[in-house]
mmCIF file of C-alpha atoms in Angstrom:
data_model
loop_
_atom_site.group_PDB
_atom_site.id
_atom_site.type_symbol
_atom_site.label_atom_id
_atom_site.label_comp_id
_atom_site.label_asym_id
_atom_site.label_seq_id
_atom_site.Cartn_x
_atom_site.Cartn_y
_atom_site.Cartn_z
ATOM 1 C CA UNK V 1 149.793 85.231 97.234
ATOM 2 C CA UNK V 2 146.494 84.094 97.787
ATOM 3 C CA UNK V 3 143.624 83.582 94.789
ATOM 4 C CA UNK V 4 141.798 87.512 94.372
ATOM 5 C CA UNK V 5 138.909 84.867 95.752
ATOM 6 C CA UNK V 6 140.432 83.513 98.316
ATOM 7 C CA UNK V 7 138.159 85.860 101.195
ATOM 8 C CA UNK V 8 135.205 86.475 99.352
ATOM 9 C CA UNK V 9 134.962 82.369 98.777
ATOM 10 C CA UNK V 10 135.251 82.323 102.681
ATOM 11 C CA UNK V 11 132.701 84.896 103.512
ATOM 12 C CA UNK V 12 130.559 83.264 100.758
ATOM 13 C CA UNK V 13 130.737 79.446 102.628
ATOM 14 C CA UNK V 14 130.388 80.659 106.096
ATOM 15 C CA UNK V 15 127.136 82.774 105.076
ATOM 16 C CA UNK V 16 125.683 79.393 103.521
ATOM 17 C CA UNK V 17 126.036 77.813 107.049
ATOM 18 C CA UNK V 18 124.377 80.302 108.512
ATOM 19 C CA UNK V 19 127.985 81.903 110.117
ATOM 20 C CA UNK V 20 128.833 85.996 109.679
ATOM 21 C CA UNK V 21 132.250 86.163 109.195
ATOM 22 C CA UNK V 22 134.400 89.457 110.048
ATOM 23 C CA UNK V 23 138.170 89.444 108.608
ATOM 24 C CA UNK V 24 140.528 91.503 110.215
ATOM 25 C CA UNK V 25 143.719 92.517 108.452
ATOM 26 C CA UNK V 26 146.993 93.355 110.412
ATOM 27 C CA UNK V 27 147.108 97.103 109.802
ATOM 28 C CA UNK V 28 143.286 97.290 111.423
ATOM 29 C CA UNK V 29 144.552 95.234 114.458
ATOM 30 C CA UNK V 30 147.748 97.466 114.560
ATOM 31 C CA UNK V 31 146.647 101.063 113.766
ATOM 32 C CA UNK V 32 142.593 100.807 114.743
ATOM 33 C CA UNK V 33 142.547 98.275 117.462
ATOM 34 C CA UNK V 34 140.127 100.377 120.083
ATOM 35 C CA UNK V 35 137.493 100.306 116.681
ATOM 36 C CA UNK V 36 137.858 96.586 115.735
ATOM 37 C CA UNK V 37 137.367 95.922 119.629
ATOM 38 C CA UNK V 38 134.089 98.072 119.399
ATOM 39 C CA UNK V 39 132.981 96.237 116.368
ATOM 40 C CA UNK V 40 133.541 92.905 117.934
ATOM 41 C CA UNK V 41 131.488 94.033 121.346
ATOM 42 C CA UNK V 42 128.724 95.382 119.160
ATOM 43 C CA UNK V 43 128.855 91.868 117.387
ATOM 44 C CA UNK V 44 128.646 89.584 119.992
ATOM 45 C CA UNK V 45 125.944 91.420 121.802
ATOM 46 C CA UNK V 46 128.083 92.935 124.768
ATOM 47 C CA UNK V 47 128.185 96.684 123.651
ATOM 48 C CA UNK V 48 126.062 99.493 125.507
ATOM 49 C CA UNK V 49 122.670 99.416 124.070
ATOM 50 C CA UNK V 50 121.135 102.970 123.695
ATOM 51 C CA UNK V 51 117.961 102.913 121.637
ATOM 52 C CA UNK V 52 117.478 105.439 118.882
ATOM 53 C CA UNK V 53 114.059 106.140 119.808
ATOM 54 C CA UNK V 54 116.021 108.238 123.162
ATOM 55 C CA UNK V 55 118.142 110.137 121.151
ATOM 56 C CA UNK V 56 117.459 113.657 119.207
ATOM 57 C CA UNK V 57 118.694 113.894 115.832
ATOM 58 C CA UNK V 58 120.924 116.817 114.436
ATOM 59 C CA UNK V 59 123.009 117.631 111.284
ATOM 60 C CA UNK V 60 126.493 117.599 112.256
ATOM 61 C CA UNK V 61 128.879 120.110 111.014
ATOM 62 C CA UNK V 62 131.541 118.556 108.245
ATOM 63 C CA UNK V 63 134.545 119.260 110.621
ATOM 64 C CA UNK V 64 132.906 117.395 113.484
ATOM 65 C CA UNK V 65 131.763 114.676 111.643
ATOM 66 C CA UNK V 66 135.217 114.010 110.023
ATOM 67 C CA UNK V 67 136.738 114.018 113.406
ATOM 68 C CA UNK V 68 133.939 111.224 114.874
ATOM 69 C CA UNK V 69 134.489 109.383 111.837
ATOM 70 C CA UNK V 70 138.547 109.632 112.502
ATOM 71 C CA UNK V 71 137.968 108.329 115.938
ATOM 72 C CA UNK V 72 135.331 105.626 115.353
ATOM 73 C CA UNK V 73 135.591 104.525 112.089
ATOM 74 C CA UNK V 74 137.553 101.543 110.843
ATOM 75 C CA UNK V 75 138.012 103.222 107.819
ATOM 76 C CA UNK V 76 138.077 106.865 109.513
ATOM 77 C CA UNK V 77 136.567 109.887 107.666
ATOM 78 C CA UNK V 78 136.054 110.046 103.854
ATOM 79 C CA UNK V 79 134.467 112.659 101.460
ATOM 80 C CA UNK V 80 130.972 113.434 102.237
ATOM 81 C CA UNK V 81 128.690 116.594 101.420
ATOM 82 C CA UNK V 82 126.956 116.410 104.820
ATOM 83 C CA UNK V 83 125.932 114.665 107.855
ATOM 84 C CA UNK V 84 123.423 113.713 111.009
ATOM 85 C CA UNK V 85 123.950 112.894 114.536
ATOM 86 C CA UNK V 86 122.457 111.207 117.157
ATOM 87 C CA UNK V 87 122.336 112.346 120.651
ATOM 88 C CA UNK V 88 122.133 110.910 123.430
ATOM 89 C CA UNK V 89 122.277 112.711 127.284
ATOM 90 C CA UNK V 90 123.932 115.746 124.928
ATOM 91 C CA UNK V 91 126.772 113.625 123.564
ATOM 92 C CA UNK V 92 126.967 112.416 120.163
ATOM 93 C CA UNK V 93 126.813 108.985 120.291
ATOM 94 C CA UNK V 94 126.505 108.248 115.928
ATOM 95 C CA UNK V 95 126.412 109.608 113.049
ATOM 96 C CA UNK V 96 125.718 109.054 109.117
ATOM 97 C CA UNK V 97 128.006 110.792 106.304
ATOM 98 C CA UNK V 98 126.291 111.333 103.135
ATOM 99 C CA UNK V 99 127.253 112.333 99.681
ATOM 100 C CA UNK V 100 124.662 113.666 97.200
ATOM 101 C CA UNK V 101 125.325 111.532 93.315
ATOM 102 C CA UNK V 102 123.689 112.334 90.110
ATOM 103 C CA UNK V 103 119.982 112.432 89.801
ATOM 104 C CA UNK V 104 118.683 112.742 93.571
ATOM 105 C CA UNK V 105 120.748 109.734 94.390
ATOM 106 C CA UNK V 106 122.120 109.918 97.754
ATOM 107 C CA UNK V 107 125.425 107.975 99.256
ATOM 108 C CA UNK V 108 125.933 106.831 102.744
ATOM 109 C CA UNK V 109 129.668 106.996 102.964
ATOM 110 C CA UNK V 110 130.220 106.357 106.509
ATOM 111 C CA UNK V 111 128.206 105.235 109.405
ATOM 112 C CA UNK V 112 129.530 104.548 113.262
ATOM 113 C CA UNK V 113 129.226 105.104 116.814
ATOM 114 C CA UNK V 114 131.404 105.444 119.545
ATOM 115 C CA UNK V 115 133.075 103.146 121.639
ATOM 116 C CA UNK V 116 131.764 99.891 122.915
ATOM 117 C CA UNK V 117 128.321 101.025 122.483
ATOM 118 C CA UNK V 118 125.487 100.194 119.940
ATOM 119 C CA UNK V 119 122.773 102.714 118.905
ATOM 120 C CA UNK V 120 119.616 100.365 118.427
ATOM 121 C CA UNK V 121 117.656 101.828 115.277
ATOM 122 C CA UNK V 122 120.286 104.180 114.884
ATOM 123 C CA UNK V 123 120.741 103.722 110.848
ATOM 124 C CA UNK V 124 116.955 104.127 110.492
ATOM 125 C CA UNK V 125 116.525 107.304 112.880
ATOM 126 C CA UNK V 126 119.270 108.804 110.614
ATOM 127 C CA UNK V 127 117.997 107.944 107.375
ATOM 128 C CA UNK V 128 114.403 109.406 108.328
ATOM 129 C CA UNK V 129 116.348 112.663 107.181
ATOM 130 C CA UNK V 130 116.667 111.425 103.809
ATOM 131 C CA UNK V 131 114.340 113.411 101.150
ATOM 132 C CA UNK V 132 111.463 111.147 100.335
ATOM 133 C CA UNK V 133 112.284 111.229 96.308
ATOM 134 C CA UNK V 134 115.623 110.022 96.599
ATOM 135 C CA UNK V 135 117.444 106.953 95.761
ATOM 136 C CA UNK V 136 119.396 105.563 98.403
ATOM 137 C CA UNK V 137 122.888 103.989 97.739
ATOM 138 C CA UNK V 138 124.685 102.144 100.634
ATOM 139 C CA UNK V 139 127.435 99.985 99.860
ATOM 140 C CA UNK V 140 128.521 96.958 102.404
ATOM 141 C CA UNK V 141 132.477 96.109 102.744
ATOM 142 C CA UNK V 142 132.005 92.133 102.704
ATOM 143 C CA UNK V 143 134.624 91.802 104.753
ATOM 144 C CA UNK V 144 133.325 92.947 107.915
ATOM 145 C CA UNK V 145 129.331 92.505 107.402
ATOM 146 C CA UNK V 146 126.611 90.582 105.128
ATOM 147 C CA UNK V 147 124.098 93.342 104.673
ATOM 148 C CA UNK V 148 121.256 91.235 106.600
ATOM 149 C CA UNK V 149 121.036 94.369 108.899
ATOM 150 C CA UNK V 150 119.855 96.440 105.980
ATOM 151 C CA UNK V 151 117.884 94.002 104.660
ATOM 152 C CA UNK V 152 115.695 93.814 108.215
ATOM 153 C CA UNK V 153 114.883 97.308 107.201
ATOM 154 C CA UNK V 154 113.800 97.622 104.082
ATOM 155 C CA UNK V 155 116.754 97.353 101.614
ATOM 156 C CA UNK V 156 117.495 95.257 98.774
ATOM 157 C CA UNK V 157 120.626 93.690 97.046
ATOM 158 C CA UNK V 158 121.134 95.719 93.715
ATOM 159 C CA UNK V 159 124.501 94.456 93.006
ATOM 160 C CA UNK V 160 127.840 93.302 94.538
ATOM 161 C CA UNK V 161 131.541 94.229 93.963
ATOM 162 C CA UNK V 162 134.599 92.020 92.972
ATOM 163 C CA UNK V 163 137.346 92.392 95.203
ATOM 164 C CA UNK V 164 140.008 95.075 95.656
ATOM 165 C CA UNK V 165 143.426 94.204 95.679
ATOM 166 C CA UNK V 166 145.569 96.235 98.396
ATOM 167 C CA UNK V 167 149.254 96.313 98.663
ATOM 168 C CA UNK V 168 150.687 95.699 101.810
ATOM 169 C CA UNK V 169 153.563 98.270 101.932
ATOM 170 C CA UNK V 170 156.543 97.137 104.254
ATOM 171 C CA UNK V 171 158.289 97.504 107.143
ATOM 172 C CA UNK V 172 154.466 98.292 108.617
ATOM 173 C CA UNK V 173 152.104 96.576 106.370
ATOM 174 C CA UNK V 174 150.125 99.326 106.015
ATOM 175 C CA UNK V 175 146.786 98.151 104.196
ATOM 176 C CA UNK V 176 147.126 100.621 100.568
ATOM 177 C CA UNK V 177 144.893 100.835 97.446
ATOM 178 C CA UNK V 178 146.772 100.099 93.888
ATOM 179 C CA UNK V 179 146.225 103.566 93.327
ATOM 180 C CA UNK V 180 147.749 105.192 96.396
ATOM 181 C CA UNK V 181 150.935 102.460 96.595
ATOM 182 C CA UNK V 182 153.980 103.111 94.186
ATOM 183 C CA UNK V 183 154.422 100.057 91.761
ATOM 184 C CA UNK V 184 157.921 100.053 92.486
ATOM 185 C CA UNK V 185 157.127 99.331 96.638
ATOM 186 C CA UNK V 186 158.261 96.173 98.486
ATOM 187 C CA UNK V 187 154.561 94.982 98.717
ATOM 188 C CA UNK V 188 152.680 91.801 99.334
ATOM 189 C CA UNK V 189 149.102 91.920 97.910
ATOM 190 C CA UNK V 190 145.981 91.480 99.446
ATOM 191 C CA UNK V 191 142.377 91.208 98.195
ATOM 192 C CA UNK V 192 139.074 91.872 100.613
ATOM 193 C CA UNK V 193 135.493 90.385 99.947
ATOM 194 C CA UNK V 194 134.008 92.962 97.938
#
């Protein structure tokens, strides 16, 4: 296999030229191809654009934000204690997951929109929700963005992540953590950018 580097060392390069690199691993291609076309739309600039500022905000209910996050998500839905919406003509077009830490520290654990369209100011409509007092965690999967978004408004680099070895679990190559993959597996291993 490949150094546990080998990405990260990519991402790292192409960021010094000035380039924003997105890797795509089979299993997304194979089992969340509609989202990784959205992503790459959104991207490249040729997504719907519906500003934030023409949407209402509203707390979604757990169940409905699990199944948005399922549908729209590269990563689908994940544990979260609760969650907002935008809306947009009556129809949800994004939404923020959230998951309350230790000491008013707050988690965003997922954020996304639907389909092939991009919710300008989206993130920061959402957030506005936040409690004023609270510490605000987001974490960035390297492999798919740089963070310069959340820099633009407002947020700062606290700290970065090695990366996470996966096992790619035959005949499928389904993408699986250590953790979740039996040791005993026919596997190939795979680490992301942190």
């Amino acid at each position: 296999g490949k150094d546990p580097n080998y990405h990260l060392d990519k991402t790292e390069a192409a960021d010094k030229l000035g380039i924003s690199l997105i890797h795509l691993f089979e299993d997304d291609l194979t089992y969340r191809w509609e989202v990784v076309q959205s992503m790459l739309k959104v991207r490249l600039g040729l997504a719907k654009k519906i500003l934030a500022e023409n949407c209402f905000i509203k707390k979604i209910s757990k169940a409905e934000a699990s199944v948005f996050c399922n549908q729209y998500h590269l990563k689908k839905s994940s544990t979260f204690d609760f969650a907002f919406g935008l809306k947009y003509n009556n129809e949800l077009v994004c939404i923020g997951t959230f998951k309350k830490l230790i000491d008013e520290t707050i988690e965003l654990v997922r954020f996304c929109s639907i389909e092939n369209v991009e919710v300008i100011g989206g993130l920061s409509k959402i957030l506005s929700k936040m409690p004023k007092v609270c510490t605000l965690i987001i974490n960035v999967d390297r492999s798919y963005s740089n963070g310069k978004d959340l820099e633009r408004i407002g947020f700062t680099l606290q700290d970065t992540k090695s990366p996470s070895c996966f096992n790619f679990i035959s005949p499928d190559n389904l993408r699986m953590s250590i953790a979740e993959s039996s040791k005993g597996s026919d596997f190939n291993q795979i680490w992301d950018c942190g």
